[in-house]
Short mmCIF file of C-alpha atoms in Angstrom, two decimals:
data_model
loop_
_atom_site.label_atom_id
_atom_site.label_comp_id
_atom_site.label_asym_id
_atom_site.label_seq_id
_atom_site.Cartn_x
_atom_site.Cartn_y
_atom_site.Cartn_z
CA UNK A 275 18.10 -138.43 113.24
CA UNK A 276 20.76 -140.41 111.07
CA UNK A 277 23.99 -140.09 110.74
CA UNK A 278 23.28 -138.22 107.33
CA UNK A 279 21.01 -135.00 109.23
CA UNK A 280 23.97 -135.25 111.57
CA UNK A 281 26.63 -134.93 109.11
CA UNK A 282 24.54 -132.27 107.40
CA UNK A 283 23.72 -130.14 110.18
CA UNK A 284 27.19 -130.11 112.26
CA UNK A 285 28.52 -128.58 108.42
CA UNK A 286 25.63 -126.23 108.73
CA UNK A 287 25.47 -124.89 111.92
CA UNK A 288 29.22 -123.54 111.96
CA UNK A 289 28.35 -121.27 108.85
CA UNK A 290 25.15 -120.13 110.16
CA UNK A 291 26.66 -118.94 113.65
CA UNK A 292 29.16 -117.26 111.34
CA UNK A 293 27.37 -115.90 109.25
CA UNK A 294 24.49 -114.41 111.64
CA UNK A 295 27.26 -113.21 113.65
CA UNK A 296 28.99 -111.35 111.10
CA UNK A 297 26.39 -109.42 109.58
CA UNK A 298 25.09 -108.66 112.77
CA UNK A 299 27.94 -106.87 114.16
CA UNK A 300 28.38 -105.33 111.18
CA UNK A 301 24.62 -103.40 110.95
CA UNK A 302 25.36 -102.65 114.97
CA UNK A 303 28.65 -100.56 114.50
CA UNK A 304 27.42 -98.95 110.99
CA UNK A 305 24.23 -98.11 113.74
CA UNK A 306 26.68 -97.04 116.86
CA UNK A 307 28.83 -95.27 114.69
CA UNK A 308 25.38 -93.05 113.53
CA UNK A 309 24.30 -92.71 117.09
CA UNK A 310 27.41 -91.61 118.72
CA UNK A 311 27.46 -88.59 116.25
CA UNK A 312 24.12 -88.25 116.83
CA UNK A 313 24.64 -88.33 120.53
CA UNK A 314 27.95 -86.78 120.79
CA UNK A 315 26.13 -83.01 119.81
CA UNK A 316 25.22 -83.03 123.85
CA UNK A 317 27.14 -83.51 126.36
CA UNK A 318 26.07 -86.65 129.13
CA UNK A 319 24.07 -88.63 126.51
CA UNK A 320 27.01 -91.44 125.08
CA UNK A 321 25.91 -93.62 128.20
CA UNK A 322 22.34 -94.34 126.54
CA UNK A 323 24.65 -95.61 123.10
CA UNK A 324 25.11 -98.66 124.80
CA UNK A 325 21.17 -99.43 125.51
CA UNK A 326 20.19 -98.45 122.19
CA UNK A 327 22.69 -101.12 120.76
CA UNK A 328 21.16 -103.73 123.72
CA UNK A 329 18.00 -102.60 122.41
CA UNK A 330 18.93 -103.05 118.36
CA UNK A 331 19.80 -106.88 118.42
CA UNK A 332 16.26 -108.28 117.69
CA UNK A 333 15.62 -105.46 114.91
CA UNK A 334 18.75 -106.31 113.11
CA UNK A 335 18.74 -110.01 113.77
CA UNK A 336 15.50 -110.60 112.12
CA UNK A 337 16.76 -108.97 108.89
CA UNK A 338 20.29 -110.98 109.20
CA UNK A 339 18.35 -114.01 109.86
CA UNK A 340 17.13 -114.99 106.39
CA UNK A 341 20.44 -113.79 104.35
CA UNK A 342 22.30 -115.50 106.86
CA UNK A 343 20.71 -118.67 106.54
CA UNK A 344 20.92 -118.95 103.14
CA UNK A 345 24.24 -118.16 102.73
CA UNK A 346 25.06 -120.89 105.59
CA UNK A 347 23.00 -123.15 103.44
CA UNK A 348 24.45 -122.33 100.45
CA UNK A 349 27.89 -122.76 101.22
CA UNK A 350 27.69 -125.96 103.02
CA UNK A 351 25.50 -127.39 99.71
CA UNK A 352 28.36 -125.97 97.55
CA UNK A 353 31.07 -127.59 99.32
CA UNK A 354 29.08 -131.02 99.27
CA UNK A 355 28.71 -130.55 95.74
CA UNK A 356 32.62 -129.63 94.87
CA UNK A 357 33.80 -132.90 96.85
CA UNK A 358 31.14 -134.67 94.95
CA UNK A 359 29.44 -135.86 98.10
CA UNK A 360 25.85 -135.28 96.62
CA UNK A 361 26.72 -136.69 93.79
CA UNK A 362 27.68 -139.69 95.69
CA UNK A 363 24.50 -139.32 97.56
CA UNK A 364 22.17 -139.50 94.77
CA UNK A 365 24.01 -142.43 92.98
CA UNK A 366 23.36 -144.47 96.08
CA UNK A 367 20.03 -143.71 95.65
CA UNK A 368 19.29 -140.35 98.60
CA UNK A 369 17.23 -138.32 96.61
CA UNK A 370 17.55 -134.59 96.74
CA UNK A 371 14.36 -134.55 99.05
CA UNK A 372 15.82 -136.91 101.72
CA UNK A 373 18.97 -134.33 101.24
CA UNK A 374 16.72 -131.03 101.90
CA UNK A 375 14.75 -132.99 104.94
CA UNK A 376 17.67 -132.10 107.56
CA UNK A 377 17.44 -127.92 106.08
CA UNK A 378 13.86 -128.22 106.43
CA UNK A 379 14.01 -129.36 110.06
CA UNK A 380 16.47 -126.50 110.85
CA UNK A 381 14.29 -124.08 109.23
CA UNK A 382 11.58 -125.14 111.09
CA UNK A 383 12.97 -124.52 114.57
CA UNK A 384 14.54 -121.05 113.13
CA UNK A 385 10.94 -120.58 111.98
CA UNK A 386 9.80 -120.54 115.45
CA UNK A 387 12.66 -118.43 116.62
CA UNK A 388 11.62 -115.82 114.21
CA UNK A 389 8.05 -115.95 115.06
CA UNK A 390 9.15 -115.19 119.18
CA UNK A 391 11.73 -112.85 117.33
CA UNK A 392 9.24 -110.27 115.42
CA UNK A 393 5.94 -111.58 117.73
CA UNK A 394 7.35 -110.62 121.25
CA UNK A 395 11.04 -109.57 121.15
CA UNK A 396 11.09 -106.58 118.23
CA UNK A 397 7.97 -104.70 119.56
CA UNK A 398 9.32 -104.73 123.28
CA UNK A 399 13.10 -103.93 121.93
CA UNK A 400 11.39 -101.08 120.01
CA UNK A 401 9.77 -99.03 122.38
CA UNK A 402 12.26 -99.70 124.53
CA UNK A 403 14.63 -97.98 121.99
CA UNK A 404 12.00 -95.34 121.43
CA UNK A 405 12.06 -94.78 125.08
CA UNK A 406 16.06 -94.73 125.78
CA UNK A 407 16.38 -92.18 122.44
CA UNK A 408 13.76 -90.02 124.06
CA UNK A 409 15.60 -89.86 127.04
CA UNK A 410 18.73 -89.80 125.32
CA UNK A 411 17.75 -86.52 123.61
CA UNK A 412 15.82 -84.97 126.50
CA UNK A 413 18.37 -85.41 129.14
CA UNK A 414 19.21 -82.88 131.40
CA UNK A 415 22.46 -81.44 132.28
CA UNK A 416 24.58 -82.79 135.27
CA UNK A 417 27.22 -79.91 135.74
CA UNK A 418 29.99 -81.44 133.86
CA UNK A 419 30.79 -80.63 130.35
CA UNK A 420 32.90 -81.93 127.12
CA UNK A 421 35.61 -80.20 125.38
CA UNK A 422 34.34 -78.97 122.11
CA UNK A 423 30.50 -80.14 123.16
CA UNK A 424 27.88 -77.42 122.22
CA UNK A 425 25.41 -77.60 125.46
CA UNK A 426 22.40 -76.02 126.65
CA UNK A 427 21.75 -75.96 130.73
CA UNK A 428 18.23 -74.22 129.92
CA UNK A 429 16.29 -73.41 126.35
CA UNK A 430 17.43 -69.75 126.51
CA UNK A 431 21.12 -70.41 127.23
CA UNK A 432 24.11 -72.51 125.05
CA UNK A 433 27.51 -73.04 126.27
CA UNK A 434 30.50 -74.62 124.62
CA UNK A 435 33.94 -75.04 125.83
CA UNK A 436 37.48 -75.60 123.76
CA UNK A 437 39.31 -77.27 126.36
CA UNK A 438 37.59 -79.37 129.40
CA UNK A 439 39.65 -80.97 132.56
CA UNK A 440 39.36 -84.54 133.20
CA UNK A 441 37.05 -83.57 136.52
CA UNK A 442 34.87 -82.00 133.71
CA UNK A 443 34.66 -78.49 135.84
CA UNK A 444 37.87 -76.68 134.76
CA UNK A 445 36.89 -75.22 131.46
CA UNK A 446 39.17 -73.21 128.90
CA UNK A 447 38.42 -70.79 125.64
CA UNK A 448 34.48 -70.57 127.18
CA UNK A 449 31.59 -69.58 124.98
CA UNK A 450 27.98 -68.55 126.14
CA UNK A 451 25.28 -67.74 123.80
CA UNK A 452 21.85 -66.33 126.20
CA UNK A 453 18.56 -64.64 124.71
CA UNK A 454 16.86 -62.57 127.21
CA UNK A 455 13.80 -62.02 128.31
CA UNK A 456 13.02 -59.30 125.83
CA UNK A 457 14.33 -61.10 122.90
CA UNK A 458 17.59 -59.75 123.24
CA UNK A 459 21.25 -61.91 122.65
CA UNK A 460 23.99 -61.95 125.34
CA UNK A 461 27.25 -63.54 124.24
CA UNK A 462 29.85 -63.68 126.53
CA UNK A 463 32.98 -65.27 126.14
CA UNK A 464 36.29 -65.82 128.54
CA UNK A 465 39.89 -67.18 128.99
CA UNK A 466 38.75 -69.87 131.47
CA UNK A 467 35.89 -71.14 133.66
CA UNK A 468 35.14 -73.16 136.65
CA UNK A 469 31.80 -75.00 137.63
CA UNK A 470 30.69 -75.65 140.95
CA UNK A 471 28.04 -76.89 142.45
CA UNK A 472 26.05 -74.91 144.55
CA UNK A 473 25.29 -75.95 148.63
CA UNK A 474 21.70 -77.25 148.15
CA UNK A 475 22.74 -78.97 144.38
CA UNK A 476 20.13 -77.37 142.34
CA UNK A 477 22.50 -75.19 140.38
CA UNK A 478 25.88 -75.04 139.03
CA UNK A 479 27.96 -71.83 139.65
CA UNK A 480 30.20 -70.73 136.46
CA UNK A 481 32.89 -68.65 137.91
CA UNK A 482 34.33 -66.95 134.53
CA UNK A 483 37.78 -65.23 134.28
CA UNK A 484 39.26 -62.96 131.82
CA UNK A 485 36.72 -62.32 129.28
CA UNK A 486 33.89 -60.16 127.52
CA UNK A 487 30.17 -59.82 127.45
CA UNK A 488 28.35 -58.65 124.52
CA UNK A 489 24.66 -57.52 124.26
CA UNK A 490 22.60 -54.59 123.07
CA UNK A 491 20.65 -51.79 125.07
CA UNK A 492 16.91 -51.38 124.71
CA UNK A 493 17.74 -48.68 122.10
CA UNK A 494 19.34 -50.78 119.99
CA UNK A 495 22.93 -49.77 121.29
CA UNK A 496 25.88 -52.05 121.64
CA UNK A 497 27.64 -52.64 124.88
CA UNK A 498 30.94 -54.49 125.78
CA UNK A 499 31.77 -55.61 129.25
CA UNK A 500 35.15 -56.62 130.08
CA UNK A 501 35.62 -58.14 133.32
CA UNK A 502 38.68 -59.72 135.36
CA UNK A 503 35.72 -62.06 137.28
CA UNK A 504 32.10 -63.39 136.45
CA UNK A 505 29.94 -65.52 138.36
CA UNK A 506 26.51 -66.65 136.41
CA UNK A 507 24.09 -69.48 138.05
CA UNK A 508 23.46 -72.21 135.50
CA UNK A 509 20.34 -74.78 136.79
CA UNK A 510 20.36 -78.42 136.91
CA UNK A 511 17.81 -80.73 135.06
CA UNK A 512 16.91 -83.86 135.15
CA UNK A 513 15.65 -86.22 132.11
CA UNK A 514 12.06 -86.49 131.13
CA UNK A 515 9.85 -89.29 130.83
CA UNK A 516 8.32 -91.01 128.20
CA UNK A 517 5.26 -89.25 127.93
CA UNK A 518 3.25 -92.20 126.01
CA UNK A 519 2.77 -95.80 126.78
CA UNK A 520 3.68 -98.81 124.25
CA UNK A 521 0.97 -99.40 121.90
CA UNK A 522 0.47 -96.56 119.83
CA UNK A 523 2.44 -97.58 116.32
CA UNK A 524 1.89 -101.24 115.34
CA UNK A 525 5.33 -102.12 114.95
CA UNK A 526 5.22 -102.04 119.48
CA UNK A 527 2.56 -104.68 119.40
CA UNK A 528 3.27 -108.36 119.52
CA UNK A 529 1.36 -110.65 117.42
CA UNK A 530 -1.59 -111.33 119.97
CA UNK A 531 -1.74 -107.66 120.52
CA UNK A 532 -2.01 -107.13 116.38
CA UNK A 533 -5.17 -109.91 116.62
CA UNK A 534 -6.42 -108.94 119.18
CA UNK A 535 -6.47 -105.13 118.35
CA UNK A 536 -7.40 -105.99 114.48
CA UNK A 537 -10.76 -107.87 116.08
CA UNK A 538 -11.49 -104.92 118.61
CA UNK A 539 -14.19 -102.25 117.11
CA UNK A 540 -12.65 -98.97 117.50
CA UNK A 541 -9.04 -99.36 117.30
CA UNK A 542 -7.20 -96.77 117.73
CA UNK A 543 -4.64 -97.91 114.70
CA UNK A 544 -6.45 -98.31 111.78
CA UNK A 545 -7.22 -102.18 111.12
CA UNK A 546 -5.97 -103.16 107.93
CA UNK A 547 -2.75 -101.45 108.94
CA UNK A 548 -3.07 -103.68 112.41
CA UNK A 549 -3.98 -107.05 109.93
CA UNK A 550 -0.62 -105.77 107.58
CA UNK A 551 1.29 -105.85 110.48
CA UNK A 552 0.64 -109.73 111.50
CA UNK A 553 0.79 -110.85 108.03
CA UNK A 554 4.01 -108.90 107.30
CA UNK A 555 5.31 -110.71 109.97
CA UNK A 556 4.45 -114.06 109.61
CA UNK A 557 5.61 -113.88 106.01
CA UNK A 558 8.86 -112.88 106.80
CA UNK A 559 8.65 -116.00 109.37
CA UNK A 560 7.30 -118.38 107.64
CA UNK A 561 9.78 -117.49 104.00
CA UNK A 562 12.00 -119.34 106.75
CA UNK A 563 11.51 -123.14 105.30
CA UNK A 564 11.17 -122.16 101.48
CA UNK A 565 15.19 -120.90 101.67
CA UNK A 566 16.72 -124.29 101.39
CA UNK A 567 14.11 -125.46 98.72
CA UNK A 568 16.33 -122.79 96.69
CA UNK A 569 19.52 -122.45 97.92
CA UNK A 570 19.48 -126.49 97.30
CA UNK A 571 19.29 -126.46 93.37
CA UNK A 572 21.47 -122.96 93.33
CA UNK A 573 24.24 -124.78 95.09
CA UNK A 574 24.41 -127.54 92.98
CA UNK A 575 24.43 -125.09 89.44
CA UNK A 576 27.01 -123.45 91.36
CA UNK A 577 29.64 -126.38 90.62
CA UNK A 578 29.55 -125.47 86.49
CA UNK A 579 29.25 -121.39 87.37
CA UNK A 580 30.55 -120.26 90.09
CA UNK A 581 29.39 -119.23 93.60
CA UNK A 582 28.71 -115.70 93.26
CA UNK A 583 26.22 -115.50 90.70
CA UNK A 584 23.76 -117.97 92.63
CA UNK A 585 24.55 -115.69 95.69
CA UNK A 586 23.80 -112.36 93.67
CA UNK A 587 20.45 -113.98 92.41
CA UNK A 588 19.52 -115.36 95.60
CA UNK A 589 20.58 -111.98 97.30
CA UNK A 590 18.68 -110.16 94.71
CA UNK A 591 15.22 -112.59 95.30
CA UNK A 592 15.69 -112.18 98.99
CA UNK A 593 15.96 -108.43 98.77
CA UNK A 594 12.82 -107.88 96.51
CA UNK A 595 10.74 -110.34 98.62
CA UNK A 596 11.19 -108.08 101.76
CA UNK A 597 10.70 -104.80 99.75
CA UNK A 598 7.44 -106.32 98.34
CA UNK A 599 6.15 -107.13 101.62
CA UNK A 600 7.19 -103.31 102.91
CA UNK A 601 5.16 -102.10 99.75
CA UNK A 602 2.19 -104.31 100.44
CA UNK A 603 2.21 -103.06 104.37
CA UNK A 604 2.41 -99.28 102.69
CA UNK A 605 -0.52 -100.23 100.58
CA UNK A 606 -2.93 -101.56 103.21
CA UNK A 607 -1.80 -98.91 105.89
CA UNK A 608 -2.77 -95.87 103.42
CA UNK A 609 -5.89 -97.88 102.64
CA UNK A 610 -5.01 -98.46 98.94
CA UNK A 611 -5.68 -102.78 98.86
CA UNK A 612 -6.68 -105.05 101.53
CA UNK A 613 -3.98 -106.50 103.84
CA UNK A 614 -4.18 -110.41 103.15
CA UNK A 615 -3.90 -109.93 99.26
CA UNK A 616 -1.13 -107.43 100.02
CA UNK A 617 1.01 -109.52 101.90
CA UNK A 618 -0.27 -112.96 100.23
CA UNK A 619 0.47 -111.93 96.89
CA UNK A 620 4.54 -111.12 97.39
CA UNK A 621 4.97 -114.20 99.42
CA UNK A 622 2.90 -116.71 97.18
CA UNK A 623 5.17 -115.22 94.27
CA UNK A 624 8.73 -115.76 96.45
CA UNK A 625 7.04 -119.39 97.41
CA UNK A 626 6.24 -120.58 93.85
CA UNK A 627 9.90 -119.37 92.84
CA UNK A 628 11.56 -121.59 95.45
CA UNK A 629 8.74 -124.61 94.96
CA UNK A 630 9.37 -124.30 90.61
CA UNK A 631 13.18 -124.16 91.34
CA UNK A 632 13.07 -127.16 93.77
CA UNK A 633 10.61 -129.14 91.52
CA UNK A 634 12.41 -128.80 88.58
CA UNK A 635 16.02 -129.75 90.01
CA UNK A 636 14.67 -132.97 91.25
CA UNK A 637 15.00 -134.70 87.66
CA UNK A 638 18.23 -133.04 86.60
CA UNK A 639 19.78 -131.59 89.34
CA UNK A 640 21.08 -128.33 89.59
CA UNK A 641 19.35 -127.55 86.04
CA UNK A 642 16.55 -125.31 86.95
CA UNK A 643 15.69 -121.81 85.34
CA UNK A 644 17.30 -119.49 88.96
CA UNK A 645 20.16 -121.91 87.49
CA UNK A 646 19.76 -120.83 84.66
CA UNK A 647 19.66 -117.36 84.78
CA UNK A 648 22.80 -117.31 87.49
CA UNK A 649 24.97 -119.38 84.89
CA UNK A 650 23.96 -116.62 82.46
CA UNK A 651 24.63 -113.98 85.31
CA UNK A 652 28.09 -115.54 85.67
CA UNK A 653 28.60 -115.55 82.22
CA UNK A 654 27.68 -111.45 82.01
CA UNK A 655 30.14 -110.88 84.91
CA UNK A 656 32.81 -112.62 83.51
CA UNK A 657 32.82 -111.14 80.18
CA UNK A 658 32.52 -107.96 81.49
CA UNK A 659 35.34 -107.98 83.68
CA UNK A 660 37.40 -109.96 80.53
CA UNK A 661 36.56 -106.71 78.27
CA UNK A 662 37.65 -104.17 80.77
CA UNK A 663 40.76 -106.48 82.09
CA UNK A 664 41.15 -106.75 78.24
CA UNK A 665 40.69 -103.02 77.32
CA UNK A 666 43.10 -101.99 80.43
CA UNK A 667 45.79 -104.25 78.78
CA UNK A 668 45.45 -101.95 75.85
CA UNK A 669 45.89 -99.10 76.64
CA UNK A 670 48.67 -99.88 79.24
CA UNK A 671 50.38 -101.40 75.68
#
């Protein structure tokens, strides 16, 4: 390495930890913040919030992984360009492939990152998910409960409390909701409550105070119970199992399980969603190198334009690349095209984009047609905000 890739990198690497980091944490607390109110409905199930989120990191860091390269590389290429350092560069003679050769090198060791990322990480950190959430949501009651927590010690019984001790047993403002046997409802509510476990610890005893019971005869009659004392026996369960092993959705496999299972007569997924799979994946590893082959040339039109309206283009290139490659895997799955051409075609498109923009920007640099179009982007933006900034002065005249 010279002292050029050295230079390069050590501005790139500071960006792209940034960067990756950022966007990361941000996707995991928009996620937490959807799973504790998901979780929070039961009472005993926020512990599993913090193995889902364990078990989230490789999902979201293979999306963050592409944006937040680019935007690293972007933003180190635009601050070489505004000190003129690349323009320096290519006056001594560097030309703007012995500039890319450092990205390239980085995006070749992210590259295989990615492919251990989505081949072996993901589809373990999935069903692992899978399997915490499915405990999560079939976990048993230990004999504590949550103020203001609806939950349900058996299927025919709910309970809900307004105001809980810290011990969890001392319960206020109690609500029970019971069907029967018959079909019949049993509602019985009280002042306060205590729970207690029984001597051999297979059931809680709910010792209710000052309250009423509600239910209805066989005849249809209504009957009200008021009591001074109640004692009902709730039951204790434990959490379930997975019931199926890894390997049933494609998305669990890693990518010698996908070849493999694609070659295998009788698969129990179908194959060209199996073959959709791999090539999905490899795609979205292998985009990896052609990202500084355009952020490059958009960096260097970003000096007469402005960042933003290489990042929006870029941003907007990225984003229909990925949701071509999820059409293409809906395609094959359902049987409607063949897997290669419905992967290939998306990322032979995204690849002749970045190869035409690079291509181009080696005569006249940072005068390609993504250029191009993000100047003219940039110009859009600006005289749109000018007419409204202008239109806002009006009327406040």
């Amino acid at each position: 390495m010279t002292l050029l890739d050295r230079y390069i990198l050590r501005l790139t690497l500071a960006p792209l930890g940034g960067a990756l980091g950022v966007t990361l944490v941000a996707l995991l607390l928009e996620r937490v913040l959807r799973l504790l109110d998901l979780l929070s409905e039961s009472s005993g199930r926020l512990g599993f919030v913090a193995q889902l989120a364990a078990n989230l990191v490789p999902h979201y860091l293979g999306l963050t992984l592409p944006a937040g390269f680019f935007i690293a590389l972007f933003i180190v290429v635009t601050r070489l360009n505004e000190g003129s350092e690349i323009d320096a560069l290519l006056a001594s003679g560097v030309s703007l492939t012995r500039i890319v050769a450092p990205y390239l090198a980085l995006a070749g060791v992210l590259t295989v990152a990615s492919l251990i990322l989505f081949g072996v990480l993901q589809p373990y950190s999935r069903y692992a998910y899978r399997a915490v959430m499915h405990a999560a949501e079939t976990a048993g009651w230990s004999g504590q409960a949550e103020p203001q927590t609806f939950f349900a010690p058996d299927q025919h019984l709910t309970m809900t409390a307004d105001m809980v001790d810290a011990t969890g047993e001392h319960l206020g403002r109690v609500f029970i909701r019971r069907t029967l046997a018959d079909g019949r409802e049993e509602v019985t509510t009280a002042a306060s409550g205590r729970l207690a476990r029984s001597a051999g610890g297979s059931t809680v005893r709910l010792d209710l105070t000052d309250g009423q019971q509600f239910s209805t005869a066989g005849n249809g009659a209504a009957r009200v119970l008021s009591f001074r004392s109640f004692a009902i026996d709730l039951p204790l369960t434990s959490a379930e199992k997975l019931l199926r092993g890894r390997g049933r959705d494609a998305r669990e496999l890693t990518l010698g399980e996908l070849a493999a299972q694609a070659r295998k007569p009788g698969a129990m997924i179908p194959r060209q969603e199996l073959l959709a799979e791999l090539y999905a994946r490899l795609a979205r590893s292998f985009a990896l190198p052609l990202l500084p082959l355009l952020a490059l040339p958009l960096g260097l039109s970003a000096k007469r334009g402005g960042r933003a309206p290489g990042i929006i283009l870029a941003g907007l290139l990225l984003v229909a690349f990925q949701h071509m490659l999820q059409l293409g895997q809906s395609l094959a799955s359902s049987g409607r095209a063949q897997a290669l051409p419905a992967i290939l075609v998306p990322f032979g498109a995204f690849a002749a984009i970045c190869l035409v923009t690079f291509y181009t920007s080696r005569k006249r640099p940072g005068e390609t047609p993504v250029g191009v179009l993000a100047e003219r982007v940039g110009d859009m933006i600006r005289r749109t905000f000018r007419v409204r900034r202008d239109a806002e002065a009006e009327a406040a005249a």
